[in-house]
XYZ file of C-alpha atoms in Angstrom:
214
model
C -9.187 18.882 -3.243
C -6.354 16.280 -2.321
C -6.998 13.929 1.094
C -3.797 13.285 3.136
C -0.718 10.880 1.074
C -0.485 7.345 1.821
C 2.620 6.832 4.157
C 5.706 4.599 4.088
C 7.665 4.208 7.378
C 11.006 3.394 6.196
C 13.899 1.932 8.256
C 11.980 -1.042 10.073
C 14.351 -2.622 12.341
C 11.655 -4.022 15.477
C 8.216 -5.789 15.183
C 7.344 -3.122 17.163
C 7.310 -0.498 15.417
C 5.991 -2.178 12.084
C 2.884 -2.634 14.439
C 2.501 0.889 15.578
C 3.099 1.607 11.517
C -0.340 -0.721 10.973
C -2.385 0.879 14.175
C -1.425 4.442 13.009
C -2.977 3.421 9.137
C 0.646 2.825 7.022
C 0.800 1.418 3.636
C 3.841 0.625 3.388
C 7.399 -0.253 6.055
C 10.605 -0.048 4.130
C 13.666 -2.528 5.229
C 17.446 -0.950 4.561
C 19.138 -3.241 2.447
C 22.944 -1.831 2.802
C 25.605 -2.215 5.123
C 26.881 1.632 5.059
C 23.138 2.415 6.820
C 22.806 2.324 10.624
C 19.134 0.654 9.675
C 21.041 -1.363 8.043
C 19.231 -5.735 8.103
C 19.889 -8.664 6.818
C 16.974 -10.041 4.642
C 17.436 -12.898 7.200
C 16.370 -10.462 10.034
C 13.535 -8.998 7.585
C 12.398 -11.985 6.679
C 10.944 -12.996 10.196
C 9.959 -8.911 10.867
C 5.575 -9.539 9.670
C 4.168 -6.420 8.474
C 0.632 -7.591 8.157
C -1.169 -5.742 5.725
C 1.424 -3.545 4.622
C 3.060 -3.118 1.348
C 7.007 -4.084 1.252
C 9.634 -2.248 0.445
C 13.314 -3.188 0.221
C 16.313 -0.260 -0.193
C 19.101 -0.997 -2.544
C 21.989 0.799 -3.424
C 24.754 -1.566 -4.799
C 22.916 -4.711 -5.786
C 22.609 -5.414 -9.182
C 19.118 -7.118 -10.618
C 20.256 -10.789 -9.569
C 21.354 -9.881 -5.983
C 17.779 -7.799 -5.918
C 15.851 -10.537 -6.743
C 17.407 -13.118 -4.416
C 16.989 -10.007 -1.408
C 13.650 -9.795 -2.420
C 12.492 -13.500 -1.926
C 14.534 -13.512 1.188
C 12.414 -11.234 2.621
C 9.188 -10.971 1.116
C 10.111 -7.769 -0.496
C 6.788 -6.077 -2.972
C 8.690 -3.179 -3.887
C 12.630 -2.603 -4.960
C 13.230 0.965 -3.927
C 16.311 1.781 -6.045
C 18.609 4.240 -4.627
C 22.117 3.619 -6.778
C 22.972 3.899 -10.123
C 20.754 1.277 -11.017
C 19.368 1.353 -14.447
C 16.768 0.968 -16.790
C 17.862 -2.429 -17.512
C 17.977 -3.590 -14.014
C 14.612 -2.227 -13.210
C 13.173 -4.017 -16.557
C 14.329 -6.973 -14.919
C 13.024 -7.104 -11.742
C 9.511 -6.367 -13.034
C 8.287 -1.889 -13.694
C 5.821 -2.995 -11.023
C 7.701 -3.843 -7.996
C 9.955 -0.358 -8.622
C 10.517 2.135 -6.906
C 13.055 4.687 -8.083
C 14.584 7.460 -6.268
C 15.285 10.344 -7.759
C 17.362 13.794 -6.044
C 15.998 17.189 -7.263
C 18.758 19.017 -5.803
C 21.526 17.138 -8.527
C 19.625 18.999 -11.721
C 21.079 22.342 -13.105
C 17.196 23.247 -13.377
C 13.453 21.221 -13.928
C 13.734 20.822 -17.469
C 16.880 18.168 -16.738
C 14.716 16.865 -13.120
C 11.588 16.040 -15.927
C 13.383 14.443 -18.771
C 14.699 11.900 -15.791
C 11.527 11.642 -14.764
C 9.995 10.728 -18.239
C 12.880 8.579 -19.070
C 11.830 6.638 -15.753
C 8.119 5.981 -16.609
C 8.336 3.350 -18.357
C 10.656 1.589 -15.432
C 9.184 2.199 -12.055
C 5.313 1.864 -10.357
C 6.388 5.461 -8.329
C 9.087 7.957 -7.777
C 10.427 8.486 -4.433
C 11.602 12.491 -4.581
C 14.362 12.607 -2.187
C 16.875 15.653 -0.571
C 20.412 16.488 -1.142
C 22.203 14.325 -3.828
C 22.443 11.290 -3.286
C 22.704 8.021 -1.191
C 19.420 8.944 1.437
C 18.631 10.298 5.103
C 19.701 13.510 5.332
C 17.439 14.393 7.242
C 16.740 18.192 5.583
C 13.579 19.484 3.698
C 14.416 20.237 -0.535
C 12.458 22.998 -1.947
C 9.285 21.065 -2.440
C 7.592 23.885 -4.125
C 9.310 22.598 -7.143
C 7.307 19.795 -7.644
C 4.392 21.836 -8.159
C 6.038 22.414 -11.622
C 6.366 18.734 -12.354
C 4.417 16.152 -13.992
C 4.507 12.253 -12.605
C 3.622 10.003 -15.261
C 3.429 7.559 -12.352
C 2.221 8.291 -8.431
C 5.376 9.744 -6.467
C 6.326 9.750 -2.454
C 7.975 13.181 -0.731
C 11.087 12.050 1.681
C 13.505 14.551 3.612
C 13.426 15.637 6.374
C 9.904 14.822 7.342
C 8.873 14.862 10.995
C 5.715 15.882 13.342
C 5.314 20.207 12.622
C 6.408 20.318 9.511
C 4.169 18.287 7.017
C 1.455 19.890 7.713
C 2.988 23.209 5.939
C 4.929 20.750 3.701
C 1.637 19.207 2.178
C 0.292 23.153 1.445
C 3.503 23.590 -0.478
C 3.324 20.538 -3.141
C 0.757 17.328 -2.777
C 2.393 13.992 -2.848
C 0.607 10.853 -3.590
C 2.682 9.499 -0.586
C 5.493 10.851 2.255
C 8.409 8.841 3.492
C 8.803 8.949 7.220
C 12.711 7.602 8.230
C 14.459 9.872 10.906
C 12.049 12.110 12.016
C 10.074 8.953 13.703
C 12.808 7.790 15.673
C 14.937 8.417 18.840
C 18.136 6.997 17.751
C 18.710 5.017 14.021
C 16.573 2.315 13.206
C 14.230 3.360 16.211
C 11.015 4.352 15.859
C 9.206 6.841 18.936
C 5.972 5.792 18.711
C 4.419 9.584 20.049
C 6.401 10.897 17.180
C 5.033 8.781 15.002
C 1.171 8.762 16.590
C 2.278 13.215 15.886
C 2.399 12.582 12.250
C -0.435 10.867 11.836
C -2.681 13.351 13.682
C -0.647 15.378 11.801
C -2.130 14.450 8.713
C -5.226 14.053 9.504
C -5.438 17.641 10.449
C -4.351 18.047 7.053
C -7.174 15.714 5.906
C -9.519 17.276 7.458
C -8.917 20.900 6.382
C -8.317 19.930 2.567
C -11.988 18.559 2.844
C -13.559 21.930 4.209
């Protein structure tokens, strides 16, 4: 059986919450470079938020490849999370090994259509991220994650959408992502991560991992 998935804590705006994520064992931290988000940060601000050994992910919605590469350089970003209409040519320009491609299962009428989109990105991303809703992000709810077991992922995939302490154990019994994305479910307000909620989430992941080993 699989161990608990790795953790990305997205929507980072303060150094204290990044420090909490590091101490708890997170693997990635995310910065949102989209002015329409209440969690948006500027590249200059993100560059000042030290993150230790965490891989740094930038979330991009409307930017093109040139803009994305500029922000990645300025803010020391390891992975570009393509959250908009960027195409495979954009991903190739950034570097396929540096791309996280966001997909929305609810955009698709059936699993065949979703699988075709997954396959079309196989050579152009390092990770997939599957989120709730039909576009954008921050829906704060979980999609029908059990369908993921019927899909084939050529690259590791990250689960997002409504994840919070109290539903992680159940969610991970329904599907087996390689990673999970924590954001609004561990906040007290947009961009303000709660140390107690983060700790509760990691404790639940530890419980899941222990159960899997029994």
